[in-house]
PDB file of C-alpha atoms in Angstrom:
ATOM      1  CA  MET A   1     -56.680   1.848 -43.418  1.00 54.00           C
ATOM      2  CA  ILE A   2     -53.121   1.901 -44.809  1.00 55.00           C
ATOM      3  CA  PRO A   3     -51.901   4.686 -42.453  1.00 59.00           C
ATOM      4  CA  LYS A   4     -53.322   2.672 -39.537  1.00 58.00           C
ATOM      5  CA  LEU A   5     -51.456  -0.431 -40.649  1.00 53.00           C
ATOM      6  CA  LEU A   6     -48.265   1.590 -41.017  1.00 52.00           C
ATOM      7  CA  ARG A   7     -48.673   2.953 -37.482  1.00 59.00           C
ATOM      8  CA  ILE A   8     -48.801  -0.642 -36.251  1.00 59.00           C
ATOM      9  CA  ALA A   9     -46.184  -2.123 -38.567  1.00 56.00           C
ATOM     10  CA  VAL A  10     -43.428   0.453 -38.048  1.00 53.00           C
ATOM     11  CA  PRO A  11     -43.118  -0.058 -34.265  1.00 54.00           C
ATOM     12  CA  LEU A  12     -43.264  -3.821 -34.742  1.00 52.00           C
ATOM     13  CA  LEU A  13     -40.484  -3.724 -37.309  1.00 57.00           C
ATOM     14  CA  ALA A  14     -38.409  -1.497 -35.055  1.00 53.00           C
ATOM     15  CA  LEU A  15     -38.956  -3.895 -32.148  1.00 50.00           C
ATOM     16  CA  ALA A  16     -37.979  -6.873 -34.306  1.00 55.00           C
ATOM     17  CA  GLY A  17     -34.845  -5.089 -35.446  1.00 52.00           C
ATOM     18  CA  ALA A  18     -33.880  -4.245 -31.889  1.00 46.00           C
ATOM     19  CA  ALA A  19     -34.427  -7.852 -30.803  1.00 44.00           C
ATOM     20  CA  ALA A  20     -32.313  -9.143 -33.675  1.00 47.00           C
ATOM     21  CA  TRP A  21     -29.529  -6.741 -32.726  1.00 37.00           C
ATOM     22  CA  LEU A  22     -29.615  -7.820 -29.072  1.00 38.00           C
ATOM     23  CA  LEU A  23     -29.670 -11.516 -29.984  1.00 41.00           C
ATOM     24  CA  ARG A  24     -26.967 -11.303 -32.647  1.00 43.00           C
ATOM     25  CA  PRO A  25     -24.003 -13.664 -32.202  1.00 45.00           C
ATOM     26  CA  SER A  26     -21.145 -12.142 -30.253  1.00 42.00           C
ATOM     27  CA  PRO A  27     -18.202 -11.574 -32.586  1.00 48.00           C
ATOM     28  CA  THR A  28     -15.289 -13.936 -32.037  1.00 51.00           C
ATOM     29  CA  PRO A  29     -12.257 -11.991 -30.758  1.00 57.00           C
ATOM     30  CA  ILE A  30      -9.565 -11.685 -33.415  1.00 74.00           C
ATOM     31  CA  HIS A  31      -6.285 -13.240 -32.333  1.00 84.00           C
ATOM     32  CA  PRO A  32      -3.370 -10.766 -32.535  1.00 92.00           C
ATOM     33  CA  ALA A  33      -1.559 -13.174 -34.858  1.00 94.00           C
ATOM     34  CA  LEU A  34      -4.391 -12.913 -37.395  1.00 93.00           C
ATOM     35  CA  ARG A  35      -4.017  -9.144 -37.385  1.00 95.00           C
ATOM     36  CA  GLY A  36      -0.299  -9.765 -37.775  1.00 96.00           C
ATOM     37  CA  LYS A  37      -0.891 -11.884 -40.856  1.00 95.00           C
ATOM     38  CA  LEU A  38      -2.675  -8.961 -42.527  1.00 95.00           C
ATOM     39  CA  LEU A  39       0.212  -6.686 -41.559  1.00 97.00           C
ATOM     40  CA  ALA A  40       2.741  -9.153 -42.967  1.00 97.00           C
ATOM     41  CA  GLU A  41       0.905  -9.172 -46.266  1.00 96.00           C
ATOM     42  CA  ALA A  42       0.472  -5.390 -46.348  1.00 97.00           C
ATOM     43  CA  ASN A  43       4.144  -4.735 -45.591  1.00 97.00           C
ATOM     44  CA  GLY A  44       5.607  -7.101 -48.157  1.00 95.00           C
ATOM     45  CA  CYS A  45       6.949  -9.744 -45.746  1.00 96.00           C
ATOM     46  CA  PHE A  46       5.822 -12.625 -47.944  1.00 96.00           C
ATOM     47  CA  GLY A  47       7.620 -11.165 -50.941  1.00 95.00           C
ATOM     48  CA  CYS A  48      10.954 -12.044 -49.314  1.00 94.00           C
ATOM     49  CA  HIS A  49      10.105 -14.779 -46.805  1.00 95.00           C
ATOM     50  CA  GLY A  50       7.710 -16.658 -49.091  1.00 95.00           C
ATOM     51  CA  PRO A  51       3.931 -17.183 -48.801  1.00 94.00           C
ATOM     52  CA  GLU A  52       3.010 -17.123 -45.111  1.00 94.00           C
ATOM     53  CA  GLY A  53       6.721 -17.134 -44.283  1.00 96.00           C
ATOM     54  CA  GLN A  54       7.343 -20.608 -45.725  1.00 93.00           C
ATOM     55  CA  GLY A  55      10.415 -19.543 -47.688  1.00 92.00           C
ATOM     56  CA  GLY A  56      11.672 -20.454 -51.125  1.00 87.00           C
ATOM     57  CA  VAL A  57      12.812 -16.975 -52.238  1.00 91.00           C
ATOM     58  CA  ALA A  58      16.331 -17.100 -53.714  1.00 93.00           C
ATOM     59  CA  ASP A  59      19.205 -15.081 -52.210  1.00 92.00           C
ATOM     60  CA  PRO A  60      22.689 -15.864 -53.583  1.00 91.00           C
ATOM     61  CA  LEU A  61      24.408 -14.427 -50.483  1.00 88.00           C
ATOM     62  CA  ALA A  62      22.339 -16.204 -47.829  1.00 84.00           C
ATOM     63  CA  PRO A  63      23.292 -19.572 -46.336  1.00 79.00           C
ATOM     64  CA  GLY A  64      21.535 -22.210 -48.411  1.00 83.00           C
ATOM     65  CA  GLY A  65      20.863 -19.696 -51.187  1.00 90.00           C
ATOM     66  CA  GLU A  66      17.496 -18.546 -49.810  1.00 91.00           C
ATOM     67  CA  ILE A  67      16.157 -15.685 -47.699  1.00 92.00           C
ATOM     68  CA  PRO A  68      15.425 -17.158 -44.244  1.00 92.00           C
ATOM     69  CA  ASP A  69      11.992 -18.678 -43.835  1.00 95.00           C
ATOM     70  CA  TRP A  70       9.968 -18.664 -40.607  1.00 95.00           C
ATOM     71  CA  SER A  71      10.245 -22.340 -39.750  1.00 93.00           C
ATOM     72  CA  TYR A  72      11.413 -23.275 -36.271  1.00 89.00           C
ATOM     73  CA  SER A  73      14.724 -24.629 -37.540  1.00 90.00           C
ATOM     74  CA  THR A  74      15.506 -21.211 -39.016  1.00 92.00           C
ATOM     75  CA  ALA A  75      13.985 -19.079 -36.262  1.00 92.00           C
ATOM     76  CA  ARG A  76      16.162 -20.725 -33.607  1.00 89.00           C
ATOM     77  CA  LEU A  77      19.264 -19.427 -35.443  1.00 88.00           C
ATOM     78  CA  PHE A  78      18.107 -15.813 -35.235  1.00 88.00           C
ATOM     79  CA  VAL A  79      15.848 -15.665 -32.175  1.00 91.00           C
ATOM     80  CA  THR A  80      16.644 -16.145 -28.486  1.00 91.00           C
ATOM     81  CA  SER A  81      13.688 -14.200 -27.069  1.00 93.00           C
ATOM     82  CA  VAL A  82      10.496 -12.449 -28.143  1.00 93.00           C
ATOM     83  CA  ALA A  83      12.445  -9.202 -27.756  1.00 94.00           C
ATOM     84  CA  ASP A  84      14.657 -10.405 -30.616  1.00 95.00           C
ATOM     85  CA  VAL A  85      11.599 -10.838 -32.848  1.00 96.00           C
ATOM     86  CA  ARG A  86      10.513  -7.277 -32.107  1.00 96.00           C
ATOM     87  CA  GLU A  87      14.004  -5.941 -32.794  1.00 95.00           C
ATOM     88  CA  TRP A  88      14.197  -7.683 -36.162  1.00 94.00           C
ATOM     89  CA  ILE A  89      10.919  -6.000 -37.112  1.00 97.00           C
ATOM     90  CA  GLN A  90      11.786  -2.583 -35.663  1.00 96.00           C
ATOM     91  CA  HIS A  91      15.446  -2.316 -36.682  1.00 94.00           C
ATOM     92  CA  GLY A  92      16.079  -5.030 -39.254  1.00 92.00           C
ATOM     93  CA  ALA A  93      18.381  -6.839 -36.814  1.00 90.00           C
ATOM     94  CA  THR A  94      18.780  -7.529 -33.115  1.00 88.00           C
ATOM     95  CA  ALA A  95      20.941  -5.318 -30.919  1.00 84.00           C
ATOM     96  CA  ALA A  96      23.693  -7.957 -31.033  1.00 81.00           C
ATOM     97  CA  GLU A  97      23.536  -8.099 -34.834  1.00 79.00           C
ATOM     98  CA  ARG A  98      23.709  -4.306 -35.079  1.00 79.00           C
ATOM     99  CA  GLN A  99      26.730  -4.215 -32.790  1.00 78.00           C
ATOM    100  CA  ARG A 100      28.533  -6.554 -35.162  1.00 74.00           C
ATOM    101  CA  GLY A 101      27.920  -4.155 -38.032  1.00 67.00           C
ATOM    102  CA  GLU A 102      27.118  -6.121 -41.168  1.00 53.00           C
ATOM    103  CA  GLY A 103      26.446  -9.187 -39.040  1.00 49.00           C
ATOM    104  CA  ARG A 104      26.988 -12.868 -39.712  1.00 52.00           C
ATOM    105  CA  HIS A 105      23.826 -13.311 -41.812  1.00 60.00           C
ATOM    106  CA  ARG A 106      24.491 -11.540 -45.097  1.00 71.00           C
ATOM    107  CA  SER A 107      21.769 -11.043 -47.671  1.00 79.00           C
ATOM    108  CA  ILE A 108      21.376  -9.493 -51.080  1.00 82.00           C
ATOM    109  CA  ALA A 109      18.070  -8.083 -49.759  1.00 82.00           C
ATOM    110  CA  PRO A 110      18.729  -7.029 -46.139  1.00 87.00           C
ATOM    111  CA  MET A 111      15.846  -7.005 -43.696  1.00 91.00           C
ATOM    112  CA  PRO A 112      14.266  -3.499 -43.661  1.00 93.00           C
ATOM    113  CA  ALA A 113      13.498  -1.630 -40.440  1.00 95.00           C
ATOM    114  CA  TYR A 114       9.783  -1.073 -39.810  1.00 97.00           C
ATOM    115  CA  GLY A 115      10.071   0.880 -36.566  1.00 95.00           C
ATOM    116  CA  ASP A 116       8.981   4.145 -38.182  1.00 95.00           C
ATOM    117  CA  ARG A 117       6.084   2.554 -40.065  1.00 96.00           C
ATOM    118  CA  LEU A 118       4.419   0.357 -37.445  1.00 97.00           C
ATOM    119  CA  SER A 119       2.896   1.168 -34.075  1.00 97.00           C
ATOM    120  CA  GLU A 120       3.798  -0.756 -30.913  1.00 96.00           C
ATOM    121  CA  ARG A 121       0.591  -2.769 -31.201  1.00 96.00           C
ATOM    122  CA  GLU A 122       1.263  -3.582 -34.844  1.00 97.00           C
ATOM    123  CA  ILE A 123       4.747  -4.808 -33.952  1.00 97.00           C
ATOM    124  CA  ASP A 124       3.187  -6.940 -31.203  1.00 96.00           C
ATOM    125  CA  ASP A 125       0.693  -8.382 -33.698  1.00 97.00           C
ATOM    126  CA  LEU A 126       3.327  -9.077 -36.334  1.00 97.00           C
ATOM    127  CA  SER A 127       5.523 -10.710 -33.682  1.00 97.00           C
ATOM    128  CA  ALA A 128       2.579 -12.887 -32.618  1.00 96.00           C
ATOM    129  CA  TYR A 129       2.097 -14.053 -36.208  1.00 97.00           C
ATOM    130  CA  PHE A 130       5.776 -14.888 -36.605  1.00 97.00           C
ATOM    131  CA  LEU A 131       5.673 -16.896 -33.367  1.00 96.00           C
ATOM    132  CA  ALA A 132       2.558 -18.746 -34.496  1.00 95.00           C
ATOM    133  CA  VAL A 133       4.049 -19.643 -37.887  1.00 96.00           C
ATOM    134  CA  SER A 134       7.460 -20.649 -36.541  1.00 95.00           C
ATOM    135  CA  GLY A 135       6.212 -22.376 -33.409  1.00 93.00           C
ATOM    136  CA  TRP A 136       9.148 -20.799 -31.554  1.00 93.00           C
ATOM    137  CA  ARG A 137       8.976 -20.553 -27.781  1.00 90.00           C
ATOM    138  CA  PRO A 138      11.563 -20.333 -25.008  1.00 87.00           C
ATOM    139  CA  ALA A 139      11.093 -23.943 -23.881  1.00 86.00           C
ATOM    140  CA  TYR A 140       8.867 -26.977 -24.398  1.00 88.00           C
ATOM    141  CA  SER A 141       8.017 -29.640 -21.882  1.00 93.00           C
ATOM    142  CA  GLU A 142       8.393 -33.159 -23.233  1.00 94.00           C
ATOM    143  CA  PRO A 143       4.593 -33.734 -23.594  1.00 95.00           C
ATOM    144  CA  GLU A 144       4.175 -30.354 -25.332  1.00 95.00           C
ATOM    145  CA  TYR A 145       7.084 -31.091 -27.639  1.00 90.00           C
ATOM    146  CA  GLN A 146       5.679 -34.473 -28.612  1.00 95.00           C
ATOM    147  CA  GLY A 147       2.191 -32.969 -28.902  1.00 96.00           C
ATOM    148  CA  ARG A 148       3.349 -30.406 -31.447  1.00 94.00           C
ATOM    149  CA  GLN A 149       4.955 -33.152 -33.517  1.00 93.00           C
ATOM    150  CA  ILE A 150       1.635 -35.031 -33.460  1.00 96.00           C
ATOM    151  CA  ALA A 151      -0.291 -31.885 -34.472  1.00 96.00           C
ATOM    152  CA  ILE A 152       2.046 -31.437 -37.436  1.00 93.00           C
ATOM    153  CA  ARG A 153       1.787 -35.112 -38.400  1.00 95.00           C
ATOM    154  CA  LEU A 154      -2.015 -35.032 -38.323  1.00 95.00           C
ATOM    155  CA  GLY A 155      -2.243 -31.790 -40.314  1.00 93.00           C
ATOM    156  CA  CYS A 156      -4.061 -29.811 -37.607  1.00 94.00           C
ATOM    157  CA  PHE A 157      -2.579 -26.479 -38.643  1.00 94.00           C
ATOM    158  CA  GLY A 158      -3.671 -26.895 -42.243  1.00 92.00           C
ATOM    159  CA  CYS A 159      -7.269 -26.164 -41.221  1.00 91.00           C
ATOM    160  CA  HIS A 160      -6.925 -24.473 -37.833  1.00 92.00           C
ATOM    161  CA  GLY A 161      -4.138 -22.082 -38.861  1.00 93.00           C
ATOM    162  CA  PRO A 162      -0.543 -21.767 -37.598  1.00 94.00           C
ATOM    163  CA  SER A 163      -0.358 -22.925 -33.971  1.00 93.00           C
ATOM    164  CA  GLY A 164      -4.152 -23.215 -34.000  1.00 93.00           C
ATOM    165  CA  ILE A 165      -4.903 -19.471 -34.269  1.00 92.00           C
ATOM    166  CA  GLY A 166      -7.688 -20.048 -36.828  1.00 90.00           C
ATOM    167  CA  GLY A 167      -8.532 -17.809 -39.740  1.00 84.00           C
ATOM    168  CA  VAL A 168      -8.575 -20.420 -42.520  1.00 87.00           C
ATOM    169  CA  ARG A 169     -11.559 -19.684 -44.770  1.00 87.00           C
ATOM    170  CA  ASP A 170     -14.549 -22.040 -44.707  1.00 86.00           C
ATOM    171  CA  PRO A 171     -17.549 -20.822 -46.751  1.00 85.00           C
ATOM    172  CA  PHE A 172     -19.820 -23.440 -45.165  1.00 83.00           C
ATOM    173  CA  ARG A 173     -19.522 -21.984 -41.673  1.00 80.00           C
ATOM    174  CA  ARG A 174     -21.567 -19.087 -40.378  1.00 79.00           C
ATOM    175  CA  GLN A 175     -18.410 -17.312 -39.216  1.00 78.00           C
ATOM    176  CA  GLY A 176     -16.718 -17.985 -42.557  1.00 84.00           C
ATOM    177  CA  VAL A 177     -13.594 -19.509 -40.967  1.00 85.00           C
ATOM    178  CA  VAL A 178     -12.448 -22.748 -39.374  1.00 87.00           C
ATOM    179  CA  PRO A 179     -12.576 -22.294 -35.575  1.00 86.00           C
ATOM    180  CA  SER A 180      -9.463 -21.500 -33.572  1.00 90.00           C
ATOM    181  CA  LEU A 181      -8.101 -24.108 -31.179  1.00 90.00           C
ATOM    182  CA  LEU A 182      -7.377 -21.427 -28.596  1.00 88.00           C
ATOM    183  CA  ASP A 183     -10.902 -21.030 -27.225  1.00 81.00           C
ATOM    184  CA  CYS A 184     -12.017 -24.664 -26.736  1.00 86.00           C
ATOM    185  CA  ASP A 185     -12.079 -26.363 -23.347  1.00 89.00           C
ATOM    186  CA  GLU A 186     -10.391 -29.730 -22.916  1.00 91.00           C
ATOM    187  CA  LYS A 187     -13.640 -31.695 -23.120  1.00 92.00           C
ATOM    188  CA  ARG A 188     -14.525 -30.174 -26.505  1.00 90.00           C
ATOM    189  CA  LEU A 189     -10.982 -30.625 -27.791  1.00 93.00           C
ATOM    190  CA  ARG A 190     -10.912 -34.272 -26.745  1.00 94.00           C
ATOM    191  CA  SER A 191     -14.308 -35.012 -28.295  1.00 92.00           C
ATOM    192  CA  GLY A 192     -13.490 -33.155 -31.520  1.00 92.00           C
ATOM    193  CA  ILE A 193     -10.146 -34.905 -31.948  1.00 94.00           C
ATOM    194  CA  LEU A 194     -11.511 -38.388 -31.302  1.00 94.00           C
ATOM    195  CA  HIS A 195     -14.911 -38.206 -32.991  1.00 92.00           C
ATOM    196  CA  GLY A 196     -14.677 -35.263 -35.392  1.00 89.00           C
ATOM    197  CA  GLY A 197     -17.725 -33.519 -36.775  1.00 78.00           C
ATOM    198  CA  ARG A 198     -19.286 -34.145 -40.176  1.00 65.00           C
ATOM    199  CA  GLU A 199     -22.187 -31.738 -40.023  1.00 64.00           C
ATOM    200  CA  LEU A 200     -20.510 -29.498 -42.635  1.00 63.00           C
ATOM    201  CA  PRO A 201     -18.953 -30.254 -46.040  1.00 67.00           C
ATOM    202  CA  ILE A 202     -15.592 -29.249 -44.575  1.00 71.00           C
ATOM    203  CA  GLY A 203     -15.850 -31.237 -41.359  1.00 80.00           C
ATOM    204  CA  MET A 204     -13.468 -32.146 -38.570  1.00 88.00           C
ATOM    205  CA  PRO A 205     -11.973 -35.619 -39.183  1.00 90.00           C
ATOM    206  CA  ALA A 206     -12.153 -38.295 -36.486  1.00 92.00           C
ATOM    207  CA  TYR A 207      -8.700 -39.356 -35.270  1.00 94.00           C
ATOM    208  CA  HIS A 208      -9.657 -42.093 -32.793  1.00 93.00           C
ATOM    209  CA  ASP A 209      -8.016 -44.722 -35.009  1.00 94.00           C
ATOM    210  CA  HIS A 210      -4.845 -42.676 -35.454  1.00 93.00           C
ATOM    211  CA  LEU A 211      -3.952 -41.790 -31.846  1.00 95.00           C
ATOM    212  CA  SER A 212      -3.009 -43.825 -28.825  1.00 96.00           C
ATOM    213  CA  ASP A 213      -4.143 -42.666 -25.388  1.00 96.00           C
ATOM    214  CA  ALA A 214      -0.626 -41.433 -24.687  1.00 97.00           C
ATOM    215  CA  GLU A 215      -0.489 -39.475 -27.956  1.00 97.00           C
ATOM    216  CA  LEU A 216      -3.883 -37.923 -27.268  1.00 97.00           C
ATOM    217  CA  ALA A 217      -2.645 -36.765 -23.860  1.00 97.00           C
ATOM    218  CA  GLN A 218       0.445 -35.228 -25.448  1.00 97.00           C
ATOM    219  CA  LEU A 219      -1.589 -33.482 -28.135  1.00 97.00           C
ATOM    220  CA  LEU A 220      -3.950 -32.062 -25.521  1.00 96.00           C
ATOM    221  CA  ALA A 221      -0.968 -30.900 -23.438  1.00 96.00           C
ATOM    222  CA  TYR A 222       0.368 -28.980 -26.420  1.00 96.00           C
ATOM    223  CA  LEU A 223      -2.997 -27.432 -27.334  1.00 94.00           C
ATOM    224  CA  LYS A 224      -3.611 -26.384 -23.720  1.00 93.00           C
ATOM    225  CA  SER A 225      -0.178 -24.747 -23.642  1.00 93.00           C
ATOM    226  CA  LEU A 226      -1.165 -22.645 -26.666  1.00 90.00           C
ATOM    227  CA  GLN A 227      -4.238 -21.408 -24.813  1.00 85.00           C
ATOM    228  CA  THR A 228      -2.072 -20.163 -21.964  1.00 77.00           C
ATOM    229  CA  GLY A 229       0.227 -18.310 -24.368  1.00 63.00           C
ATOM    230  CA  GLY A 230       3.089 -20.731 -23.896  1.00 54.00           C
ATOM    231  CA  HIS A 231       4.502 -20.020 -27.360  1.00 44.00           C
ATOM    232  CA  GLN A 232       4.711 -16.286 -26.730  1.00 43.00           C
ATOM    233  CA  GLU A 233       6.549 -15.973 -23.421  1.00 37.00           C
ATOM    234  CA  PRO A 234       9.947 -14.233 -23.692  1.00 35.00           C
ATOM    235  CA  THR A 235      13.182 -15.388 -22.018  1.00 32.00           C
ATOM    236  CA  ALA A 236      15.717 -17.605 -23.744  1.00 34.00           C
ATOM    237  CA  ASN A 237      15.502 -20.328 -26.335  1.00 34.00           C
ATOM    238  CA  LYS A 238      15.991 -23.584 -24.439  1.00 36.00           C
ATOM    239  CA  ALA A 239      14.264 -25.947 -26.851  1.00 36.00           C
ATOM    240  CA  LYS A 240      16.625 -28.870 -27.319  1.00 34.00           C
ATOM    241  CA  GLU A 241      15.395 -29.978 -30.730  1.00 33.00           C
ATOM    242  CA  VAL A 242      13.892 -28.536 -33.860  1.00 31.00           C
ATOM    243  CA  ILE A 243      10.109 -28.244 -33.845  1.00 32.00           C
ATOM    244  CA  GLY A 244       8.093 -27.759 -37.008  1.00 33.00           C
ATOM    245  CA  ALA A 245      11.027 -27.599 -39.400  1.00 30.00           C
ATOM    246  CA  ILE A 246      10.487 -27.970 -43.118  1.00 29.00           C
ATOM    247  CA  PRO A 247      11.708 -31.421 -44.259  1.00 30.00           C
ATOM    248  CA  GLY A 248      14.938 -31.287 -46.244  1.00 30.00           C
ATOM    249  CA  ARG A 249      15.893 -27.756 -45.184  1.00 27.00           C
ATOM    250  CA  THR A 250      18.291 -28.634 -42.361  1.00 28.00           C
ATOM    251  CA  PRO A 251      19.902 -32.067 -42.672  1.00 26.00           C
ATOM    252  CA  GLY A 252      20.623 -33.844 -39.400  1.00 25.00           C
ATOM    253  CA  LEU A 253      17.917 -32.061 -37.405  1.00 25.00           C
ATOM    254  CA  LEU A 254      14.602 -33.480 -36.307  1.00 25.00           C
ATOM    255  CA  VAL A 255      11.920 -32.202 -38.632  1.00 27.00           C
ATOM    256  CA  GLY A 256       8.147 -31.958 -38.411  1.00 26.00           C
TER     257      GLY A 256
END
C-alpha cells in the first residue's frame, strides 16, 4: 500500500514544485545604483565621504574642514559631466585636475584611484549611485527642479531611496524593500502620492492635504524624468541653482 501511495505522491509533489517554480514572482530588476551602493560600502567610500556619502568626516586641509560629501552643492564644484564622475573613481581626479598636478582641492586623504580594482560595469554602477545620492544632472527644467525640491521637502527619498532608486529595507513587504519610484506609471504614482497605502505597518502616507495641483504636477514631472534617466545623461552642468544641498553647508545657496 505504501509503495503505491509513494508512486502517486512523488509525481504529484514534483508537479506541484514545477507549478510553484513557474508561478513564482518575477524578480525585480536591481537598479545599477543599488549595486553601486554595495560597491561603495565594499571599497571604503563611506569611510571618507560619510555614511551613504552624506559627509561629516574631518579633513584639516579641505575647504570647510571636511572631506567633500556627495550633496549637489558639493558635486557641482567637482563635476561637469558623468565622464568626470567616472574619472574621479578611476583616477582619483578628472583629467583637468590631473593636468594641474596637485589640483585646487587639497586633502589630507587624497581620493584613491580605483581603475585597477573595478571593472567598467562596476564603475558605471558606482557612478550611478553617486548620481542618485547627489541628484546631479546636466540640466533641470523648471518643473523638474521644483519637483525635486518638493520630493526633498516631503521626505520621499527617506523611504524610496536616493532619487527614488529603492532598496530601503521593509520587513513587512514580500520583497523586503520599499518599492522603487522608477517602475511606476503616472497613474499609480499620482494615486500613491495623493491617497497613500496603509495596508502595511510601514505604509505610504497620503499627501493630498500637503500638495497643491501645481505642486503635484511638478513632483510628477520630476519623478517621470528619473524614469527616463534624466539624472544620468552626460554633457555639461547647466543647473542654475543648488538642488538637494545639505542645510548649513553652503551659506547663500538654495538648499533642499
